[in-house]
PDB file of C-alpha atoms in Angstrom:
ATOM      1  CA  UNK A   1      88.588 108.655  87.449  1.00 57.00           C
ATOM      2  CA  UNK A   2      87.287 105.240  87.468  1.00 67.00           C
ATOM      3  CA  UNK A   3      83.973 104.663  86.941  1.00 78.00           C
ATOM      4  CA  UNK A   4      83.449 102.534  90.626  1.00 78.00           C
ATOM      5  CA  UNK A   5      84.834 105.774  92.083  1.00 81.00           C
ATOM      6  CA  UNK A   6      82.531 107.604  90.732  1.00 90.00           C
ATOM      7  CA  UNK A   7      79.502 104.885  92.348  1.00 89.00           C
ATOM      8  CA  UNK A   8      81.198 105.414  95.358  1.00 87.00           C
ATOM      9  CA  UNK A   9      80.875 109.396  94.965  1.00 92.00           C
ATOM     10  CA  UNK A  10      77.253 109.324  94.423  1.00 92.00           C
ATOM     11  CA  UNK A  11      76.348 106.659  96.880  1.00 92.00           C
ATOM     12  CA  UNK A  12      78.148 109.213  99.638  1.00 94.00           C
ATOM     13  CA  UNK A  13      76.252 112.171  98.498  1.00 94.00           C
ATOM     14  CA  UNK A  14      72.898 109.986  98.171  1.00 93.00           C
ATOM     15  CA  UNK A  15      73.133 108.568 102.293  1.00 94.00           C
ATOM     16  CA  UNK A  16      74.175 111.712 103.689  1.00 94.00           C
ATOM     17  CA  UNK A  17      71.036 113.525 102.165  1.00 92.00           C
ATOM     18  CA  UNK A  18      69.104 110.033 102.500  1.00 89.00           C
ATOM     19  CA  UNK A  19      70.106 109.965 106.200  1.00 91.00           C
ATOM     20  CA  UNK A  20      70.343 113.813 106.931  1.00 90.00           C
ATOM     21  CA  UNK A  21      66.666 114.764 104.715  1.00 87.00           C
ATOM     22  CA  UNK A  22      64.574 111.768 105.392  1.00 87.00           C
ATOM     23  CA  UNK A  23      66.227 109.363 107.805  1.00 78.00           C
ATOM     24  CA  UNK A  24      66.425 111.624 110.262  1.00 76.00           C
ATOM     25  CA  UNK A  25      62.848 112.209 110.632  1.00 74.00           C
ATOM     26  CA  UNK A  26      62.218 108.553 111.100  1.00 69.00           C
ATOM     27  CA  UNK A  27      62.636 107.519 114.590  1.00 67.00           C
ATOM     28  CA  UNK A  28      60.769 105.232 117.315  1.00 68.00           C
ATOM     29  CA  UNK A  29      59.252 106.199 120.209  1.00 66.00           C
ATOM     30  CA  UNK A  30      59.139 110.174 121.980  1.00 62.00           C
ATOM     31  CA  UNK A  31      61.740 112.150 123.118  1.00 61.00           C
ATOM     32  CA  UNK A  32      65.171 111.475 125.363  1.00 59.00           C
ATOM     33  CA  UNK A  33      66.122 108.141 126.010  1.00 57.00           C
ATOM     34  CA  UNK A  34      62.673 106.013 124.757  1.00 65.00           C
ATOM     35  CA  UNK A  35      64.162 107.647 121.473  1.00 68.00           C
ATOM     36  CA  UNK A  36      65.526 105.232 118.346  1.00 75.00           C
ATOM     37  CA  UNK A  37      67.092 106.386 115.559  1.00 82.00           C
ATOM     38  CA  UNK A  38      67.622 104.756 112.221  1.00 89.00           C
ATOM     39  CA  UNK A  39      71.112 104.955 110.778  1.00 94.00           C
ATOM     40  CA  UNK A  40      72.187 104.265 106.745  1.00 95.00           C
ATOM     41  CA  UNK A  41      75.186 106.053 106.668  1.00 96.00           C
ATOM     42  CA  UNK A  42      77.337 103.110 107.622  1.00 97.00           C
ATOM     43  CA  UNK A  43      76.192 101.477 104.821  1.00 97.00           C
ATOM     44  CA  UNK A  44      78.805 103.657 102.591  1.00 97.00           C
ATOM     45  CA  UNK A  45      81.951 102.231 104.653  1.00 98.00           C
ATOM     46  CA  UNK A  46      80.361  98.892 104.426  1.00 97.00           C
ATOM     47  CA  UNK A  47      80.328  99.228 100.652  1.00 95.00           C
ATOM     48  CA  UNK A  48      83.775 100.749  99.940  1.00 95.00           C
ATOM     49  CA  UNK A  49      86.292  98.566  97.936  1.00 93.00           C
ATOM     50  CA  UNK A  50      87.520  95.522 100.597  1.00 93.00           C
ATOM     51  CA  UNK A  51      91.337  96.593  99.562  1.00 92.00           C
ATOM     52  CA  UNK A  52      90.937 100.126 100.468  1.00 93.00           C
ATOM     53  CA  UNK A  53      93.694 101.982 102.351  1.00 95.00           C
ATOM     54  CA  UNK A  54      93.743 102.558 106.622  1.00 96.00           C
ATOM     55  CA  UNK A  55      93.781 106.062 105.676  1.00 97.00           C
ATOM     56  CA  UNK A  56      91.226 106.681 103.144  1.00 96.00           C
ATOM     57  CA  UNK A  57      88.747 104.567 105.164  1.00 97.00           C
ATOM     58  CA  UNK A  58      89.646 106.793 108.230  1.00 98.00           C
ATOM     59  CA  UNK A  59      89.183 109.695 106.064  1.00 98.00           C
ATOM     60  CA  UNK A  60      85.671 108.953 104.496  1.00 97.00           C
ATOM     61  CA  UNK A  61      84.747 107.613 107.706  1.00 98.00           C
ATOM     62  CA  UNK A  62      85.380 111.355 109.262  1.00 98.00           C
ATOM     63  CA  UNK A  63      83.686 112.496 106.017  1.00 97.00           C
ATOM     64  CA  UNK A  64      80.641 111.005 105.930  1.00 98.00           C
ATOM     65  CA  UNK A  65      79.922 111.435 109.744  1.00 97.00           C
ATOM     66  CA  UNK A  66      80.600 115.219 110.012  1.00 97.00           C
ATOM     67  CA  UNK A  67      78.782 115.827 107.236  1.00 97.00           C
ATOM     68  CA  UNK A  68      75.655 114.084 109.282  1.00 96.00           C
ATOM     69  CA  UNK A  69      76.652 115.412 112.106  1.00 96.00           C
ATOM     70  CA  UNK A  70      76.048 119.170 110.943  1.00 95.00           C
ATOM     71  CA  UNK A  71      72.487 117.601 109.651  1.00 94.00           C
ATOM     72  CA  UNK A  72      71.764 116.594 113.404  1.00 91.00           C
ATOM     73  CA  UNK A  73      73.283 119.442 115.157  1.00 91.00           C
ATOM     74  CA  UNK A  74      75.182 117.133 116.639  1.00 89.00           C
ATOM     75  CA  UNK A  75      79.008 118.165 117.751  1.00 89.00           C
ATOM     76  CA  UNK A  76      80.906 115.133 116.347  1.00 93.00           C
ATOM     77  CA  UNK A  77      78.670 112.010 117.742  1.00 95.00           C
ATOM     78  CA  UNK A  78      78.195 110.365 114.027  1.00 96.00           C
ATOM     79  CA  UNK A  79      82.235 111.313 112.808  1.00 98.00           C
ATOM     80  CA  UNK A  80      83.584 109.721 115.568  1.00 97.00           C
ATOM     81  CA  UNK A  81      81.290 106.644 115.610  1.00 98.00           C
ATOM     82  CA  UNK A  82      81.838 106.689 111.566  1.00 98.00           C
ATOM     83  CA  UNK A  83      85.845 106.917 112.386  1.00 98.00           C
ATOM     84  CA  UNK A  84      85.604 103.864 114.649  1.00 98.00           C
ATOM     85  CA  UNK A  85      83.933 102.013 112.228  1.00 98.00           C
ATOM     86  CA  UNK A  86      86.082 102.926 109.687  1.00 98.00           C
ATOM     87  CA  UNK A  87      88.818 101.796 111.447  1.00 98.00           C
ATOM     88  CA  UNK A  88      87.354  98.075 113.196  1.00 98.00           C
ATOM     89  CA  UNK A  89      86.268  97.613 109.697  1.00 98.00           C
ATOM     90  CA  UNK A  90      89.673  95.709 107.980  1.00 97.00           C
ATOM     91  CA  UNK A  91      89.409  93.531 111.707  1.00 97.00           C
ATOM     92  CA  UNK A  92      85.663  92.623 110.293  1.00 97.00           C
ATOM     93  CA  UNK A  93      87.188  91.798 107.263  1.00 96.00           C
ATOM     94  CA  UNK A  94      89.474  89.734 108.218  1.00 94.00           C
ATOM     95  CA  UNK A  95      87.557  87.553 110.614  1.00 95.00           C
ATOM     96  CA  UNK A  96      84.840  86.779 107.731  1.00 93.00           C
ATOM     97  CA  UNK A  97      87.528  86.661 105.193  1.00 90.00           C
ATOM     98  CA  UNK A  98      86.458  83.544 102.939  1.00 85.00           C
ATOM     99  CA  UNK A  99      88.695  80.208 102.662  1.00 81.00           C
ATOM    100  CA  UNK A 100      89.954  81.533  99.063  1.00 83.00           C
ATOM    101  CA  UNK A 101      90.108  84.845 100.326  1.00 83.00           C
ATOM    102  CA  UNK A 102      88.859  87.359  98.325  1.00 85.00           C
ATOM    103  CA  UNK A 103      88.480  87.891  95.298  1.00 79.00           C
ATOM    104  CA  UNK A 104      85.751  90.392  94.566  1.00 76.00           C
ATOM    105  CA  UNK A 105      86.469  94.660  94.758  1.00 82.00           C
ATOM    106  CA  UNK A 106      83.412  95.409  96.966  1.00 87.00           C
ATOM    107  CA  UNK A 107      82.021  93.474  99.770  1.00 92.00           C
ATOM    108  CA  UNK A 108      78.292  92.881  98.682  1.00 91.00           C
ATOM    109  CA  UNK A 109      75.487  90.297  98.788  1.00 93.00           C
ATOM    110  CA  UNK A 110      75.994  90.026  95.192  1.00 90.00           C
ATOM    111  CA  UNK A 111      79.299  88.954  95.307  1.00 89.00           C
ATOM    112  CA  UNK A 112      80.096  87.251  98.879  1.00 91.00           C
ATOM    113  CA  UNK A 113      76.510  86.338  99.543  1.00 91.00           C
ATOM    114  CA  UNK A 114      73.944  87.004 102.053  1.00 94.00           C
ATOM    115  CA  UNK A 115      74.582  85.105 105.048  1.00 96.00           C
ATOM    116  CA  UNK A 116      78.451  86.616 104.811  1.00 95.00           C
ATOM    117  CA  UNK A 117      76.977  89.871 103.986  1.00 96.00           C
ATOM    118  CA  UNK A 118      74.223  89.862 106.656  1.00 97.00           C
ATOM    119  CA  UNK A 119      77.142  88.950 109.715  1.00 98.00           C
ATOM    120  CA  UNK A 120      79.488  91.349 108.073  1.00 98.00           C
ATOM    121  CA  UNK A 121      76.664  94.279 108.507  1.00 98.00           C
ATOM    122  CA  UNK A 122      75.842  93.248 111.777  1.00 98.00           C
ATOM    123  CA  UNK A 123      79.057  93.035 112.979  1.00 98.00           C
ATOM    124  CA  UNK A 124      80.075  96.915 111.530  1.00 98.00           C
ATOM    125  CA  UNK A 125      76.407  97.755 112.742  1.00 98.00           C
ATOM    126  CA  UNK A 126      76.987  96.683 116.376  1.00 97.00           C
ATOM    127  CA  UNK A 127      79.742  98.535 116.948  1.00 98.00           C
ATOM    128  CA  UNK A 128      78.466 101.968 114.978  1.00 97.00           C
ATOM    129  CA  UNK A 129      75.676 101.863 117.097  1.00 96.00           C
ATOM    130  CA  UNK A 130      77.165 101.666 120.543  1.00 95.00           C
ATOM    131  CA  UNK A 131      79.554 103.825 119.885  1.00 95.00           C
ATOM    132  CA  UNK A 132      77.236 106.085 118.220  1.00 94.00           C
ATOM    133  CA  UNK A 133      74.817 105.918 121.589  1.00 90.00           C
ATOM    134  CA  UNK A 134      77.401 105.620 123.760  1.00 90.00           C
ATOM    135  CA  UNK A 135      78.814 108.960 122.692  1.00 89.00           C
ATOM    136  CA  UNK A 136      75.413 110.455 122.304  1.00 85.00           C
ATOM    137  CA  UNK A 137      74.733 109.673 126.117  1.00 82.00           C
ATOM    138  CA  UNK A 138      78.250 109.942 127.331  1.00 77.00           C
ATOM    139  CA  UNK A 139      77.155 108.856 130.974  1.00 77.00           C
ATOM    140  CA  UNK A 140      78.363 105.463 132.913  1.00 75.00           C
ATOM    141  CA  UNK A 141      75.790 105.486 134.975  1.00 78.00           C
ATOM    142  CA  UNK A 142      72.947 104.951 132.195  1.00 74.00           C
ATOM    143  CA  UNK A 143      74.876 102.320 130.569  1.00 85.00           C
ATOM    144  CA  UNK A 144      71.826  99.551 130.800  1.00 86.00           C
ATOM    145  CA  UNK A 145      69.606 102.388 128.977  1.00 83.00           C
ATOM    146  CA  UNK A 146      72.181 103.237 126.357  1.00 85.00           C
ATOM    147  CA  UNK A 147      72.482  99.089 125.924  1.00 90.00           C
ATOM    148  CA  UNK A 148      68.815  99.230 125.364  1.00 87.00           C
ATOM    149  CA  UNK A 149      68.989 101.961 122.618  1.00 86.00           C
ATOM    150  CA  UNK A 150      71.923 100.409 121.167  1.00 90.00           C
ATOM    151  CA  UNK A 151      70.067  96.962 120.725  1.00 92.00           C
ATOM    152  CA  UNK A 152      66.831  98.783 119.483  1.00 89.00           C
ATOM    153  CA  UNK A 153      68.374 100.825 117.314  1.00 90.00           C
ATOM    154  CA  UNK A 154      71.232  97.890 115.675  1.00 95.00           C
ATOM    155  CA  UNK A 155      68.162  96.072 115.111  1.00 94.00           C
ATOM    156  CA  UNK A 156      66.516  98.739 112.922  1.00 92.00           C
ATOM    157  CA  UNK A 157      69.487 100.222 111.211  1.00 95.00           C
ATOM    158  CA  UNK A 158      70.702  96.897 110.493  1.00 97.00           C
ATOM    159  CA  UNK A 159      67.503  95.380 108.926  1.00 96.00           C
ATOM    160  CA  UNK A 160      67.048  99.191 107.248  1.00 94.00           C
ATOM    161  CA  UNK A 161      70.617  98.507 105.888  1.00 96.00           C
ATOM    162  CA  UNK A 162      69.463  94.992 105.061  1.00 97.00           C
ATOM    163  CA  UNK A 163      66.398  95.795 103.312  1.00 95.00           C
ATOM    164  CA  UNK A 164      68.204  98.444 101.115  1.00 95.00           C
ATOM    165  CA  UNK A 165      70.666  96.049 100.010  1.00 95.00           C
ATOM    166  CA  UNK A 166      68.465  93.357  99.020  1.00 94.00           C
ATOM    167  CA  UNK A 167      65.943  95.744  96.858  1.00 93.00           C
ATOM    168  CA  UNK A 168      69.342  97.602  95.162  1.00 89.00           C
ATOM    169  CA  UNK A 169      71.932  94.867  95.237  1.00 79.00           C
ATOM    170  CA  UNK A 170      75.140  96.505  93.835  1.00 70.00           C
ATOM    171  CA  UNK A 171      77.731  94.686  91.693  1.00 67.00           C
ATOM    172  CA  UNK A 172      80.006  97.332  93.890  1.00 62.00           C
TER     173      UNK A 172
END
């Protein structure tokens, strides 16, 4: 096994029990809908090799968000926001894919820089987190207060996310 897979392996195991042990305890505001939670998890499809395979990134996607999901007690919420992610993320890709295209394994700060790495998180963010609270919710007619959650909570994830990447910066 290559030794980036095995990165990969531990950085999985490390955010669910980061996000599932610790993360989840760390929220803003009460109860219900004044409720924000922070979410990491995304941060291991962010990080996966840029030439990975429709399929496995569907797959760890599924992984990685059922396995929070039976932290939260929550009956498929994170897998299927993790799943949609997984699968917007080659679009993402694409649309911030560099003149020269690209030539690194891993999509990092280290290697594509901040500013690309900062819209390419924010981008993946955005949509995990609507989905996420969209799903959570499941209810048309609160749409402005899941919009409200979803902005509040893409703003904390994302500079959580940020923050991580900056103090750890991977080579992959």
């Amino acid at each position: 096994m290559d030794n980036s897979w095995i990165r990969h392996i531990i950085r999985f195991v490390a955010l669910v029990l980061l996000q599932g042990l610790i993360v989840k305890r760390m929220y803003y505001g009460g109860t219900g809908f004044i409720r924000i939670e922070f979410l990491i998890y995304p941060l291991f499809i962010l990080l996966l090799p840029i030439f990975t395979s429709r399929n496995a990134l569907l797959a760890a996607g599924f992984c990685i968000g059922i396995l929070v999901d039976l932290f939260y007690d929550s009956p498929g919420v994170h897998a299927s926001a993790a799943v949609l992610t997984a699968f917007m993320r080659p679009r993402v890709l694409r649309r911030f894919e560099p003149g020269d295209g690209y030539e690194h394994k891993t999509p990092t700060i280290r290697s594509l820089g901040l500013q690309w790495f900062a819209k390419y998180a924010a981008m993946l963010m955005g949509i995990h987190v609507l989905a996420y609270y969209s799903m959570e919710v499941f209810n048309v007619l609160k749409t402005g207060q899941v919009l409200l959650r979803a902005a509040w909570g893409f703003l904390w994830s994302w500079a959580l996310i940020m923050a991580i990447m900056l103090t750890f910066n991977p080579k992959e």
